[in-house]
Amino acid sequence: MAGSLIKIDEEIVTSAVASVTLTGIDSTYDVYMVTTNNVQPTTDASVLGQRVTVSATADSTANYDEAFKFLRTDTTFSDVSRTNQNNFLLSTNLGTATGEVSNAIYYLYNFNNASEYSFMTAETSERNQSAGLFVGVQGGGVHTVQQSCDGIEFFFTNSSTIASGTFTLYGLKK
C-alpha cells in the first residue's frame, strides 16, 4: 500500500476538546480511510461516536444504521445492531486509566456521491485497564440519506470530551 495513502487531514488532540471533525472528502478518491490512535476520553464509560458531515457540519438526524461483532477477551463475541440512530457507535466503553485507549481503522465509501448512501466499515481495538479486558469491534454502518458528505466527526456520547488522540483522514489512490 506504499504510496497509496494520501493524507488529507489530521487532528492531534493534546488537551480536551468536545469533538474532532476531519474534512476534505470530495470526488478525488473513491474510498477514504480514517485512522484513530491512542484516543482517550476525559470521563469513564465513554463510547466514541461518529457522524458524517455535510459542509463541515455533523448530520445528527436519526438515519444511522449499524451492525458489528463485539469481540471480548473475557467471554464469547456478541452481535450488535442498531437502526435509526443519530450517530454510529462503532466502538466500546473506554475509561481514563493509563493504557485505556482506542485504536481504529475506518473505511469510508460513497461519501461524496449525492445519489448513494454513505457507509463505512470499522475495525477497532480497545483496552480497559481496570479489568484487564481487551475488546474490539468488526462491522460497519450506513447513513441512509442520499447526500454528499465531506467528512466525519468523532465525539464521546456521554458528554465526555476527547482527552487525547490522533485522528487522520487519508484518500486511497485510484
PDB file of C-alpha atoms in Angstrom:
ATOM      1  CA  MET A   1       0.000   0.000   0.000  1.00  0.00           C
ATOM      2  CA  ALA A   2       3.070   2.243  -0.031  1.00  0.00           C
ATOM      3  CA  GLY A   3       2.205   5.438  -1.862  1.00  0.00           C
ATOM      4  CA  SER A   4      -1.479   4.555  -1.957  1.00  0.00           C
ATOM      5  CA  LEU A   5      -2.495   6.570   1.108  1.00  0.00           C
ATOM      6  CA  ILE A   6      -2.671  10.325   0.623  1.00  0.00           C
ATOM      7  CA  LYS A   7      -3.049  12.293   3.863  1.00  0.00           C
ATOM      8  CA  ILE A   8      -5.964  14.746   3.612  1.00  0.00           C
ATOM      9  CA  ASP A   9      -6.493  15.967   7.184  1.00  0.00           C
ATOM     10  CA  GLU A  10      -5.142  15.263  10.650  1.00  0.00           C
ATOM     11  CA  GLU A  11      -6.072  16.396  14.153  1.00  0.00           C
ATOM     12  CA  ILE A  12      -3.823  15.682  17.124  1.00  0.00           C
ATOM     13  CA  VAL A  13      -5.618  16.197  20.442  1.00  0.00           C
ATOM     14  CA  THR A  14      -3.376  17.049  23.406  1.00  0.00           C
ATOM     15  CA  SER A  15      -5.938  18.890  25.564  1.00  0.00           C
ATOM     16  CA  ALA A  16      -9.644  18.194  25.947  1.00  0.00           C
ATOM     17  CA  VAL A  17     -11.962  19.010  23.025  1.00  0.00           C
ATOM     18  CA  ALA A  18     -15.673  18.287  22.564  1.00  0.00           C
ATOM     19  CA  SER A  19     -15.222  16.672  19.145  1.00  0.00           C
ATOM     20  CA  VAL A  20     -12.882  16.204  16.210  1.00  0.00           C
ATOM     21  CA  THR A  21     -14.010  16.807  12.635  1.00  0.00           C
ATOM     22  CA  LEU A  22     -11.992  15.625   9.660  1.00  0.00           C
ATOM     23  CA  THR A  23     -12.966  17.170   6.316  1.00  0.00           C
ATOM     24  CA  GLY A  24     -11.666  17.190   2.774  1.00  0.00           C
ATOM     25  CA  ILE A  25     -13.667  14.360   1.234  1.00  0.00           C
ATOM     26  CA  ASP A  26     -14.519  15.121  -2.380  1.00  0.00           C
ATOM     27  CA  SER A  27     -14.562  13.288  -5.722  1.00  0.00           C
ATOM     28  CA  THR A  28     -10.762  12.948  -5.857  1.00  0.00           C
ATOM     29  CA  TYR A  29     -10.862   9.454  -4.298  1.00  0.00           C
ATOM     30  CA  ASP A  30     -13.491   6.708  -4.363  1.00  0.00           C
ATOM     31  CA  VAL A  31     -12.546   5.394  -0.917  1.00  0.00           C
ATOM     32  CA  TYR A  32     -11.229   7.225   2.129  1.00  0.00           C
ATOM     33  CA  MET A  33      -9.654   5.791   5.263  1.00  0.00           C
ATOM     34  CA  VAL A  34      -9.561   7.195   8.794  1.00  0.00           C
ATOM     35  CA  THR A  35      -7.192   6.020  11.484  1.00  0.00           C
ATOM     36  CA  THR A  36      -7.566   6.842  15.161  1.00  0.00           C
ATOM     37  CA  ASN A  37      -4.670   6.265  17.505  1.00  0.00           C
ATOM     38  CA  ASN A  38      -4.490   6.349  21.315  1.00  0.00           C
ATOM     39  CA  VAL A  39      -7.889   8.020  21.719  1.00  0.00           C
ATOM     40  CA  GLN A  40      -8.920   8.506  25.339  1.00  0.00           C
ATOM     41  CA  PRO A  41     -11.937  10.243  26.971  1.00  0.00           C
ATOM     42  CA  THR A  42     -11.962  12.557  29.975  1.00  0.00           C
ATOM     43  CA  THR A  43     -14.773  10.534  31.627  1.00  0.00           C
ATOM     44  CA  ASP A  44     -15.038   6.791  32.358  1.00  0.00           C
ATOM     45  CA  ALA A  45     -17.557   4.617  30.490  1.00  0.00           C
ATOM     46  CA  SER A  46     -17.451   6.739  27.338  1.00  0.00           C
ATOM     47  CA  VAL A  47     -18.222   5.449  23.829  1.00  0.00           C
ATOM     48  CA  LEU A  48     -16.672   7.085  20.764  1.00  0.00           C
ATOM     49  CA  GLY A  49     -19.392   8.056  18.295  1.00  0.00           C
ATOM     50  CA  GLN A  50     -19.150   9.014  14.642  1.00  0.00           C
ATOM     51  CA  ARG A  51     -21.270  11.207  12.337  1.00  0.00           C
ATOM     52  CA  VAL A  52     -20.963  12.187   8.685  1.00  0.00           C
ATOM     53  CA  THR A  53     -20.522  15.879   7.929  1.00  0.00           C
ATOM     54  CA  VAL A  54     -22.178  17.995   5.260  1.00  0.00           C
ATOM     55  CA  SER A  55     -20.434  21.332   4.614  1.00  0.00           C
ATOM     56  CA  ALA A  56     -18.259  20.531   7.665  1.00  0.00           C
ATOM     57  CA  THR A  57     -21.333  20.286   9.942  1.00  0.00           C
ATOM     58  CA  ALA A  58     -22.252  16.988  11.600  1.00  0.00           C
ATOM     59  CA  ASP A  59     -25.535  15.435  10.457  1.00  0.00           C
ATOM     60  CA  SER A  60     -27.352  14.363  13.644  1.00  0.00           C
ATOM     61  CA  THR A  61     -30.572  13.138  12.025  1.00  0.00           C
ATOM     62  CA  ALA A  62     -31.853   9.668  13.010  1.00  0.00           C
ATOM     63  CA  ASN A  63     -30.568   7.982   9.839  1.00  0.00           C
ATOM     64  CA  TYR A  64     -27.670   5.874  11.096  1.00  0.00           C
ATOM     65  CA  ASP A  65     -27.838   2.067  10.963  1.00  0.00           C
ATOM     66  CA  GLU A  66     -25.053  -0.264  12.085  1.00  0.00           C
ATOM     67  CA  ALA A  67     -24.167  -3.871  12.786  1.00  0.00           C
ATOM     68  CA  PHE A  68     -20.997  -5.371  14.206  1.00  0.00           C
ATOM     69  CA  LYS A  69     -19.371  -8.200  16.094  1.00  0.00           C
ATOM     70  CA  PHE A  70     -18.343  -7.195  19.614  1.00  0.00           C
ATOM     71  CA  LEU A  71     -15.196  -9.174  20.419  1.00  0.00           C
ATOM     72  CA  ARG A  72     -14.007  -9.649  24.015  1.00  0.00           C
ATOM     73  CA  THR A  73     -11.159 -11.483  25.700  1.00  0.00           C
ATOM     74  CA  ASP A  74     -13.236 -12.419  28.768  1.00  0.00           C
ATOM     75  CA  THR A  75     -16.216 -14.093  27.070  1.00  0.00           C
ATOM     76  CA  THR A  76     -17.649 -15.015  23.676  1.00  0.00           C
ATOM     77  CA  PHE A  77     -18.425 -12.479  20.993  1.00  0.00           C
ATOM     78  CA  SER A  78     -21.828 -10.876  20.612  1.00  0.00           C
ATOM     79  CA  ASP A  79     -23.761  -9.442  17.680  1.00  0.00           C
ATOM     80  CA  VAL A  80     -24.886  -5.824  17.936  1.00  0.00           C
ATOM     81  CA  SER A  81     -27.182  -3.876  15.614  1.00  0.00           C
ATOM     82  CA  ARG A  82     -28.969  -0.538  15.796  1.00  0.00           C
ATOM     83  CA  THR A  83     -31.183   1.317  13.345  1.00  0.00           C
ATOM     84  CA  ASN A  84     -32.471   4.878  13.008  1.00  0.00           C
ATOM     85  CA  GLN A  85     -29.964   6.355  15.457  1.00  0.00           C
ATOM     86  CA  ASN A  86     -28.435   9.852  15.403  1.00  0.00           C
ATOM     87  CA  ASN A  87     -24.838   8.544  15.182  1.00  0.00           C
ATOM     88  CA  PHE A  88     -22.699   5.486  14.676  1.00  0.00           C
ATOM     89  CA  LEU A  89     -21.327   3.789  17.795  1.00  0.00           C
ATOM     90  CA  LEU A  90     -18.714   1.551  16.204  1.00  0.00           C
ATOM     91  CA  SER A  91     -16.716   1.437  19.429  1.00  0.00           C
ATOM     92  CA  THR A  92     -16.940   0.226  23.038  1.00  0.00           C
ATOM     93  CA  ASN A  93     -16.754   1.736  26.532  1.00  0.00           C
ATOM     94  CA  LEU A  94     -13.490   3.470  27.338  1.00  0.00           C
ATOM     95  CA  GLY A  95     -12.099   4.798  30.583  1.00  0.00           C
ATOM     96  CA  THR A  96      -9.489   7.248  31.783  1.00  0.00           C
ATOM     97  CA  ALA A  97      -6.869   4.958  33.359  1.00  0.00           C
ATOM     98  CA  THR A  98      -3.399   4.759  31.863  1.00  0.00           C
ATOM     99  CA  GLY A  99      -3.475   2.359  28.930  1.00  0.00           C
ATOM    100  CA  GLU A 100      -7.219   2.640  28.288  1.00  0.00           C
ATOM    101  CA  VAL A 101      -7.162   3.776  24.679  1.00  0.00           C
ATOM    102  CA  SER A 102      -8.919   3.129  21.405  1.00  0.00           C
ATOM    103  CA  ASN A 103      -7.259   2.479  18.062  1.00  0.00           C
ATOM    104  CA  ALA A 104      -9.247   2.008  14.877  1.00  0.00           C
ATOM    105  CA  ILE A 105      -9.345   1.946  11.103  1.00  0.00           C
ATOM    106  CA  TYR A 106     -12.474   3.103   9.278  1.00  0.00           C
ATOM    107  CA  TYR A 107     -13.039   2.846   5.513  1.00  0.00           C
ATOM    108  CA  LEU A 108     -15.481   5.404   4.071  1.00  0.00           C
ATOM    109  CA  TYR A 109     -17.455   4.711   0.887  1.00  0.00           C
ATOM    110  CA  ASN A 110     -19.798   6.840  -1.296  1.00  0.00           C
ATOM    111  CA  PHE A 111     -19.280   9.855   0.950  1.00  0.00           C
ATOM    112  CA  ASN A 112     -19.122  12.337  -1.916  1.00  0.00           C
ATOM    113  CA  ASN A 113     -21.849  10.669  -4.017  1.00  0.00           C
ATOM    114  CA  ALA A 114     -25.153  12.557  -3.633  1.00  0.00           C
ATOM    115  CA  SER A 115     -27.017   9.670  -5.327  1.00  0.00           C
ATOM    116  CA  GLU A 116     -25.959   6.969  -2.866  1.00  0.00           C
ATOM    117  CA  TYR A 117     -25.957   6.265   0.866  1.00  0.00           C
ATOM    118  CA  SER A 118     -22.645   6.856   2.656  1.00  0.00           C
ATOM    119  CA  PHE A 119     -21.335   3.831   4.519  1.00  0.00           C
ATOM    120  CA  MET A 120     -18.271   2.766   6.451  1.00  0.00           C
ATOM    121  CA  THR A 121     -16.565  -0.282   7.844  1.00  0.00           C
ATOM    122  CA  ALA A 122     -14.761  -0.329  11.177  1.00  0.00           C
ATOM    123  CA  GLU A 123     -12.069  -2.343  12.904  1.00  0.00           C
ATOM    124  CA  THR A 124     -11.370  -1.182  16.452  1.00  0.00           C
ATOM    125  CA  SER A 125      -9.243  -2.417  19.317  1.00  0.00           C
ATOM    126  CA  GLU A 126      -9.583  -1.057  22.836  1.00  0.00           C
ATOM    127  CA  ARG A 127      -8.249  -1.903  26.270  1.00  0.00           C
ATOM    128  CA  ASN A 128      -9.969  -1.491  29.626  1.00  0.00           C
ATOM    129  CA  GLN A 129      -7.075  -1.147  32.073  1.00  0.00           C
ATOM    130  CA  SER A 130      -9.024  -1.706  35.305  1.00  0.00           C
ATOM    131  CA  ALA A 131     -10.495  -5.001  34.145  1.00  0.00           C
ATOM    132  CA  GLY A 132      -7.514  -6.028  32.012  1.00  0.00           C
ATOM    133  CA  LEU A 133     -10.006  -6.506  29.215  1.00  0.00           C
ATOM    134  CA  PHE A 134      -9.211  -6.258  25.522  1.00  0.00           C
ATOM    135  CA  VAL A 135     -12.194  -5.649  23.238  1.00  0.00           C
ATOM    136  CA  GLY A 136     -12.788  -4.954  19.582  1.00  0.00           C
ATOM    137  CA  VAL A 137     -15.432  -4.179  17.021  1.00  0.00           C
ATOM    138  CA  GLN A 138     -15.623  -5.553  13.488  1.00  0.00           C
ATOM    139  CA  GLY A 139     -18.504  -4.255  11.407  1.00  0.00           C
ATOM    140  CA  GLY A 140     -19.960  -1.248   9.689  1.00  0.00           C
ATOM    141  CA  GLY A 141     -22.710   1.260   9.292  1.00  0.00           C
ATOM    142  CA  VAL A 142     -24.748   3.101   6.689  1.00  0.00           C
ATOM    143  CA  HIS A 143     -26.112   6.640   6.743  1.00  0.00           C
ATOM    144  CA  THR A 144     -29.450   6.228   4.983  1.00  0.00           C
ATOM    145  CA  VAL A 145     -29.566   9.637   3.283  1.00  0.00           C
ATOM    146  CA  GLN A 146     -28.636  10.328  -0.324  1.00  0.00           C
ATOM    147  CA  GLN A 147     -26.376  13.358   0.108  1.00  0.00           C
ATOM    148  CA  SER A 148     -22.817  14.421  -0.494  1.00  0.00           C
ATOM    149  CA  CYS A 149     -20.745  14.215   2.699  1.00  0.00           C
ATOM    150  CA  ASP A 150     -17.392  15.966   3.071  1.00  0.00           C
ATOM    151  CA  GLY A 151     -16.091  14.496   6.318  1.00  0.00           C
ATOM    152  CA  ILE A 152     -16.606  12.690   9.578  1.00  0.00           C
ATOM    153  CA  GLU A 153     -16.968  13.827  13.187  1.00  0.00           C
ATOM    154  CA  PHE A 154     -15.800  11.918  16.279  1.00  0.00           C
ATOM    155  CA  PHE A 155     -17.165  12.607  19.773  1.00  0.00           C
ATOM    156  CA  PHE A 156     -17.886  10.826  23.044  1.00  0.00           C
ATOM    157  CA  THR A 157     -21.571  10.127  23.623  1.00  0.00           C
ATOM    158  CA  ASN A 158     -21.901  10.666  27.390  1.00  0.00           C
ATOM    159  CA  SER A 159     -20.952  14.362  27.326  1.00  0.00           C
ATOM    160  CA  SER A 160     -17.320  13.409  27.861  1.00  0.00           C
ATOM    161  CA  THR A 161     -14.665  15.234  25.912  1.00  0.00           C
ATOM    162  CA  ILE A 162     -11.770  13.785  23.954  1.00  0.00           C
ATOM    163  CA  ALA A 163      -8.702  13.964  26.210  1.00  0.00           C
ATOM    164  CA  SER A 164      -6.141  12.813  23.662  1.00  0.00           C
ATOM    165  CA  GLY A 165      -5.623  11.024  20.390  1.00  0.00           C
ATOM    166  CA  THR A 166      -4.609  11.321  16.767  1.00  0.00           C
ATOM    167  CA  PHE A 167      -7.262  11.314  14.019  1.00  0.00           C
ATOM    168  CA  THR A 168      -6.092  11.072  10.398  1.00  0.00           C
ATOM    169  CA  LEU A 169      -8.048  11.089   7.119  1.00  0.00           C
ATOM    170  CA  TYR A 170      -6.472   9.555   4.013  1.00  0.00           C
ATOM    171  CA  GLY A 171      -7.574   9.230   0.424  1.00  0.00           C
ATOM    172  CA  LEU A 172      -6.918   5.837  -1.212  1.00  0.00           C
ATOM    173  CA  LYS A 173      -5.207   6.467  -4.515  1.00  0.00           C
ATOM    174  CA  LYS A 174      -7.202   5.252  -7.530  1.00  0.00           C
TER     175      LYS A 174
END
